[in-house]
Coordinates of C-alpha atoms in Angstrom, one line a residue:
M1 CA 17.3 25.7 -9.9
A2 CA 17.6 28.6 -7.5
G3 CA 14.1 29.7 -8.4
K4 CA 12.7 26.5 -7.1
E5 CA 14.1 26.8 -3.6
P6 CA 11.6 29.5 -2.5
K7 CA 8.7 27.3 -3.7
K8 CA 10.0 24.4 -1.7
K9 CA 10.5 26.5 1.3
W10 CA 7.0 27.9 1.2
S11 CA 5.5 24.4 0.6
W12 CA 7.1 23.2 3.8
V13 CA 6.0 26.3 5.7
F14 CA 2.5 25.7 4.4
S15 CA 2.6 22.1 5.5
A16 CA 4.0 23.0 9.0
V17 CA 1.2 25.6 9.5
G18 CA -1.5 23.1 8.5
L19 CA -0.2 20.4 10.7
A20 CA 0.2 22.8 13.6
I21 CA -3.5 23.9 13.2
G22 CA -4.6 20.2 13.1
G23 CA -2.4 19.3 16.1
G24 CA -3.7 22.2 18.1
I25 CA -7.3 21.2 17.4
L26 CA -6.6 17.6 18.5
V27 CA -4.8 18.7 21.7
W28 CA -7.8 20.9 22.5
L29 CA -10.2 18.0 21.9
L30 CA -8.2 15.8 24.2
F31 CA -8.4 18.3 27.0
Y32 CA -12.1 18.8 26.3
I33 CA -12.7 15.0 26.6
R34 CA -10.7 14.9 29.8
D35 CA -12.9 17.6 31.4
N36 CA -16.3 16.9 29.9
V37 CA -16.6 13.3 28.9
D38 CA -17.1 10.3 31.2
V39 CA -14.1 8.4 29.8
G40 CA -14.7 5.4 32.0
A41 CA -18.2 4.9 30.5
V42 CA -16.8 5.3 27.0
L43 CA -14.1 2.7 27.7
S44 CA -16.6 0.2 29.2
A45 CA -18.8 0.4 26.0
I46 CA -16.0 -0.1 23.5
R47 CA -16.0 -3.1 21.2
P48 CA -12.4 -3.5 20.2
L49 CA -12.9 -5.6 17.0
W50 CA -14.8 -2.8 15.3
L51 CA -12.1 -0.3 16.2
V52 CA -9.6 -2.6 14.6
A53 CA -11.8 -2.7 11.5
A54 CA -11.7 1.1 11.4
L55 CA -7.9 1.0 11.5
C56 CA -7.8 -1.5 8.7
C57 CA -9.7 0.8 6.3
I58 CA -6.6 2.8 5.3
P59 CA -4.5 -0.2 4.5
V60 CA -7.3 -1.6 2.4
F61 CA -7.7 1.7 0.7
E62 CA -4.0 1.9 -0.2
L63 CA -3.8 -1.7 -1.4
L64 CA -6.8 -1.1 -3.7
D65 CA -5.2 2.2 -4.9
A66 CA -1.9 0.4 -5.7
R67 CA -3.9 -2.2 -7.6
V68 CA -5.5 0.5 -9.7
Y69 CA -2.0 1.9 -10.6
Y70 CA -0.8 -1.6 -11.4
I71 CA -3.5 -2.6 -13.8
M72 CA -3.5 0.8 -15.5
G73 CA 0.3 0.6 -16.0
R74 CA 0.0 -2.9 -17.3
G75 CA -2.9 -1.9 -19.5
M76 CA -0.7 0.8 -21.1
G77 CA 2.1 -1.7 -21.8
C78 CA 4.4 -0.6 -19.0
R79 CA 6.3 -3.2 -16.9
A80 CA 4.8 -1.9 -13.7
S81 CA 6.0 -3.4 -10.5
A82 CA 3.3 -4.2 -7.9
L83 CA 5.6 -3.3 -5.1
G84 CA 6.6 -0.1 -6.8
C85 CA 2.9 0.8 -7.2
L86 CA 2.4 0.2 -3.5
D87 CA 5.4 2.6 -2.9
A88 CA 3.7 5.2 -5.0
V89 CA 0.6 5.0 -3.0
A90 CA 1.9 4.6 0.6
I91 CA 4.7 7.1 0.3
G92 CA 2.8 9.4 -2.1
E93 CA -0.2 9.5 0.3
F94 CA 2.2 10.4 3.1
Y95 CA 3.5 13.4 1.2
Y96 CA 0.0 14.3 0.0
R97 CA -1.1 14.7 3.6
L98 CA 1.8 17.1 4.1
G99 CA 0.8 19.4 1.2
P100 CA 1.7 20.3 -2.4
V101 CA 4.8 18.0 -2.6
G102 CA 2.6 14.9 -3.0
A103 CA 2.0 15.0 -6.7
P104 CA 5.7 15.3 -7.9
V105 CA 6.8 12.6 -5.3
Q106 CA 4.1 10.2 -6.5
L107 CA 4.9 10.8 -10.2
G108 CA 8.6 10.1 -9.4
L109 CA 7.7 6.9 -7.6
L110 CA 5.6 5.8 -10.6
L111 CA 8.7 6.2 -12.8
S112 CA 10.6 4.1 -10.4
A113 CA 7.8 1.5 -10.5
G114 CA 8.4 0.9 -14.2
Y115 CA 6.2 3.6 -15.8
T116 CA 7.4 5.7 -18.7
G117 CA 7.1 9.5 -18.3
S118 CA 4.2 9.8 -20.8
A119 CA 2.4 6.8 -19.3
A120 CA 2.7 8.2 -15.8
A121 CA 1.2 11.5 -16.9
T122 CA -1.6 9.8 -18.8
V123 CA -2.4 7.4 -15.9
Y124 CA -2.4 10.3 -13.5
T125 CA -5.0 12.0 -15.7
W126 CA -7.1 8.9 -16.1
K127 CA -7.1 8.2 -12.4
A128 CA -8.0 11.8 -11.5
V129 CA -11.0 11.6 -13.9
A130 CA -12.1 8.2 -12.5
N131 CA -11.8 9.5 -9.0
T132 CA -13.9 12.6 -9.8
V133 CA -16.6 10.5 -11.4
V134 CA -16.9 8.0 -8.5
Y135 CA -16.7 10.8 -5.9
T136 CA -19.4 12.7 -7.7
V137 CA -21.8 9.7 -7.9
Y138 CA -21.2 9.0 -4.2
A139 CA -21.7 12.7 -3.3
V140 CA -25.0 13.0 -5.3
A141 CA -26.3 9.8 -3.6
A142 CA -25.3 11.1 -0.2
L143 CA -26.9 14.5 -0.7
L144 CA -30.2 13.0 -2.0
A145 CA -30.2 10.5 0.9
R146 CA -29.7 13.4 3.4
L147 CA -32.5 15.4 1.9
F148 CA -35.1 12.8 1.4
L149 CA -34.2 9.6 3.3
F150 CA -32.3 10.5 6.5
R151 CA -34.1 12.8 8.8
Q152 CA -31.2 14.0 11.0
E153 CA -31.1 17.7 11.7
T154 CA -28.2 19.6 10.0
A155 CA -27.6 23.3 9.6
A156 CA -29.3 24.5 6.5
W157 CA -26.3 26.5 5.3
A158 CA -24.2 23.3 5.5
I159 CA -26.6 21.5 3.2
W160 CA -26.7 24.4 0.8
A161 CA -22.9 24.5 0.8
V162 CA -22.6 20.8 0.1
G163 CA -25.3 21.1 -2.6
A164 CA -23.3 23.8 -4.4
L165 CA -20.1 21.8 -4.2
V166 CA -21.9 18.7 -5.5
C167 CA -23.2 20.7 -8.4
A168 CA -19.7 21.9 -9.1
Y169 CA -18.5 18.2 -9.2
V170 CA -21.4 17.3 -11.6
A171 CA -20.4 20.2 -13.9
L172 CA -16.8 19.1 -13.8
C173 CA -17.7 15.5 -14.8
A174 CA -20.0 16.8 -17.6
A175 CA -17.1 19.0 -18.9
V176 CA -14.7 16.0 -18.8
F177 CA -17.2 13.8 -20.7
L178 CA -17.7 16.6 -23.3
L179 CA -13.9 16.8 -23.7
A180 CA -13.8 13.1 -24.3
A181 CA -16.8 13.0 -26.7
R182 CA -16.8 16.4 -28.4
P183 CA -13.5 18.2 -27.6
G184 CA -13.7 20.7 -30.4
P185 CA -16.4 23.1 -29.0
V186 CA -15.1 22.9 -25.4
K187 CA -11.5 23.6 -26.5
R188 CA -12.6 26.6 -28.5
L189 CA -14.6 27.9 -25.6
C190 CA -11.7 27.4 -23.2
A191 CA -9.3 29.2 -25.6
R192 CA -11.6 32.2 -25.8
L193 CA -12.0 32.3 -22.0
L194 CA -8.2 32.1 -21.5
H195 CA -7.5 34.9 -24.0
F196 CA -10.2 37.0 -22.3
L197 CA -8.7 36.4 -18.8
A198 CA -5.2 37.1 -20.1
R199 CA -6.4 40.7 -20.8
H200 CA -7.4 41.2 -17.2
I201 CA -5.1 38.9 -15.1
R202 CA -1.4 39.8 -15.2
P203 CA 0.1 36.2 -14.6
L204 CA -1.9 35.0 -17.6
A205 CA -0.7 37.9 -19.7
Q206 CA 2.9 36.6 -19.7
E207 CA 4.2 35.6 -23.1
G208 CA 3.4 32.0 -24.0
R209 CA 1.3 31.3 -20.8
V210 CA -2.1 31.0 -22.7
E211 CA -0.5 28.9 -25.4
F212 CA 1.1 26.6 -22.7
L213 CA -2.3 26.1 -21.0
I214 CA -4.0 25.3 -24.4
A215 CA -1.3 22.8 -25.2
K216 CA -1.9 21.1 -21.8
L217 CA -5.6 21.0 -22.6
D218 CA -4.8 19.3 -25.9
E219 CA -2.8 16.7 -24.0
F220 CA -5.7 16.2 -21.6
C221 CA -8.1 15.7 -24.6
A222 CA -5.7 13.1 -26.1
D223 CA -5.6 11.3 -22.7
M224 CA -9.4 11.3 -22.6
N225 CA -9.6 9.9 -26.1
A226 CA -7.3 7.0 -25.1
L227 CA -9.5 6.4 -22.1
R228 CA -12.6 6.0 -24.3
S229 CA -10.8 3.3 -26.3
S230 CA -10.1 1.2 -23.2
R231 CA -13.6 0.7 -21.8
A232 CA -12.9 -2.6 -20.1
L233 CA -9.9 -1.1 -18.2
L234 CA -12.0 1.9 -17.3
L235 CA -14.8 -0.2 -15.8
R236 CA -12.2 -2.1 -13.7
V237 CA -10.7 1.1 -12.5
L238 CA -14.1 2.6 -11.6
G239 CA -15.1 -0.6 -9.7
L240 CA -11.8 -0.6 -7.7
M241 CA -12.1 3.1 -7.0
A242 CA -15.7 2.7 -5.8
L243 CA -14.3 0.1 -3.3
E244 CA -11.6 2.5 -2.3
M245 CA -14.1 5.2 -1.5
T246 CA -16.2 2.8 0.4
A247 CA -13.2 1.7 2.6
L248 CA -12.4 5.4 3.2
F249 CA -16.0 6.4 4.0
A250 CA -16.5 3.4 6.3
I251 CA -14.2 4.5 9.0
P252 CA -16.8 6.5 11.0
A253 CA -19.3 3.6 10.6
F254 CA -16.8 1.2 12.2
L255 CA -16.0 3.8 14.9
Y256 CA -19.7 4.1 15.7
L257 CA -19.9 0.3 16.2
G258 CA -16.6 0.3 18.1
L259 CA -17.9 2.9 20.6
G260 CA -20.9 0.6 21.4
L261 CA -23.5 2.9 19.7
E262 CA -26.6 1.6 18.1
G263 CA -29.6 2.9 16.1
V264 CA -28.0 4.3 13.0
T265 CA -27.5 2.2 9.9
F266 CA -24.1 1.5 8.3
G267 CA -25.3 3.0 5.0
E268 CA -26.3 6.3 6.7
L269 CA -22.9 6.7 8.3
L270 CA -21.2 5.8 5.1
L271 CA -23.1 8.5 3.1
T272 CA -22.9 11.0 5.8
Q273 CA -19.1 10.7 5.8
C274 CA -19.1 11.4 2.1
L275 CA -20.8 14.8 2.9
V276 CA -18.2 15.4 5.6
M277 CA -15.4 14.9 3.0
V278 CA -17.2 17.1 0.4
L279 CA -17.4 20.0 2.7
S280 CA -14.0 19.6 4.4
R281 CA -12.2 19.8 1.0
V282 CA -13.0 23.5 0.9
V283 CA -10.2 24.0 3.5
A284 CA -7.1 23.5 1.3
I285 CA -4.5 23.1 4.0
P286 CA -2.8 19.8 4.9
G287 CA -5.3 17.4 6.3
N288 CA -8.1 19.9 5.7
A289 CA -7.3 21.0 9.3
G290 CA -10.2 22.8 10.8
G291 CA -12.6 22.1 8.0
A292 CA -12.4 18.3 8.6
E293 CA -13.2 18.6 12.3
G294 CA -15.9 21.3 11.7
S295 CA -17.7 19.3 8.9
F296 CA -17.5 16.1 11.0
Y297 CA -19.1 18.0 13.9
L298 CA -21.9 19.5 11.6
F299 CA -23.0 16.2 10.1
M300 CA -22.0 13.6 12.7
A301 CA -23.2 15.3 15.9
P302 CA -26.8 13.9 15.7
L303 CA -25.4 10.4 15.1
F304 CA -22.6 10.2 17.7
G305 CA -24.3 12.3 20.4
E306 CA -22.2 12.6 23.6
T307 CA -19.3 10.6 22.2
L308 CA -18.8 13.1 19.4
A309 CA -15.5 14.5 20.7
V310 CA -14.1 11.0 21.1
A311 CA -15.3 10.1 17.6
V312 CA -13.6 13.1 16.1
V313 CA -10.2 12.2 17.7
L314 CA -10.5 8.6 16.7
W315 CA -11.5 9.5 13.2
R316 CA -8.7 12.0 12.7
F317 CA -6.2 9.3 13.8
A318 CA -7.7 6.6 11.6
A319 CA -8.2 8.8 8.5
F320 CA -5.2 11.1 8.7
L321 CA -2.6 10.4 11.3
E322 CA -2.6 6.7 10.4
V323 CA -1.7 7.6 6.8
L324 CA 1.3 9.6 8.0
L325 CA 2.3 6.8 10.3
L326 CA 2.0 4.0 7.7
G327 CA 3.6 6.0 5.0
G328 CA 6.5 7.1 7.1
L329 CA 7.2 3.6 8.3
W330 CA 6.8 2.1 4.8
S331 CA 9.2 4.8 3.4
V332 CA 11.8 4.0 6.1
A333 CA 11.5 0.3 5.6
R334 CA 11.8 0.6 1.8
F335 CA 14.8 2.9 2.1
L336 CA 16.6 0.5 4.5
R337 CA 15.9 -2.4 2.1
R338 CA 17.3 -0.6 -0.8
A339 CA 20.3 0.6 1.2
G340 CA 20.9 -3.0 2.4
G341 CA 20.8 -4.3 -1.1
R342 CA 23.5 -2.0 -2.5
P343 CA 26.9 -3.5 -3.0
R344 CA 29.5 -2.2 -0.5
R345 CA 32.2 0.0 -1.8
T346 CA 35.7 -1.4 -1.6
A347 CA 38.7 0.8 -0.8

């Protein structure tokens, strides 16, 4: 137990550093807007209903995500609670934005929602695969559209970087499908690779480490085999996750309309936001601080023009800070409800 304390400490330090970087960038942007942007002109052009639509994207995303957990849990025979699944999403996403504590918190909430331990692990694997597949399809479409359909100027290195990341996603999806269809050759290849790396990397050389990883790979293959036998459920999950991604990627499109801008199609903004997310994920700190703002600037500057700084601030609020706000409020509300429902102790 004592060995886990340093890990918890460093995870919170990691979270604090990431949030401090993101907060510093937002404060700098606010000062930049004050000194360099005609705030009065921006306010006069605002169309409030579109900004409200941008704020609604995260609640829609979380409701769809909760629905995915619910139907997957029910599909596996668990007595999953719809409200418990919403807890897992709203509170889990809150902790995900803070750093590495998100996964264990969300798994714990799934257990509270009526999942068994094995079902929670399997659903987590299924969902990760489905998310990767949908994300990859979206990313490939966005990259092709940027190269051959949309003619906005973007730094060549950014396009190459996104292209390399999209290729990595495609390779990952191909590996997953191979593990589902023909696991034997892939498992043997992975075992040889792990034994080779164990001779050169000290942490892998620890006794039982390679065997542990191979056992986890066997579990993953078993989950993939179960996934293949539930095609109707898989199609429902993929459809819902496509809607989730669309809600998430639509935030800048609604902000564009809310700022009174015209001339760029909803589809172009949607796909451009996908490229922003692909590149920003390289920065693996809470909220992808720095990477998120930088990639938004790279891809969205030609679209938002002089209102870019305002758009970055609004986007970070709607896509990141709103998740923290909603998750925090939901967590407090659910805690108070549970506390209020407990029987009072008598002396």
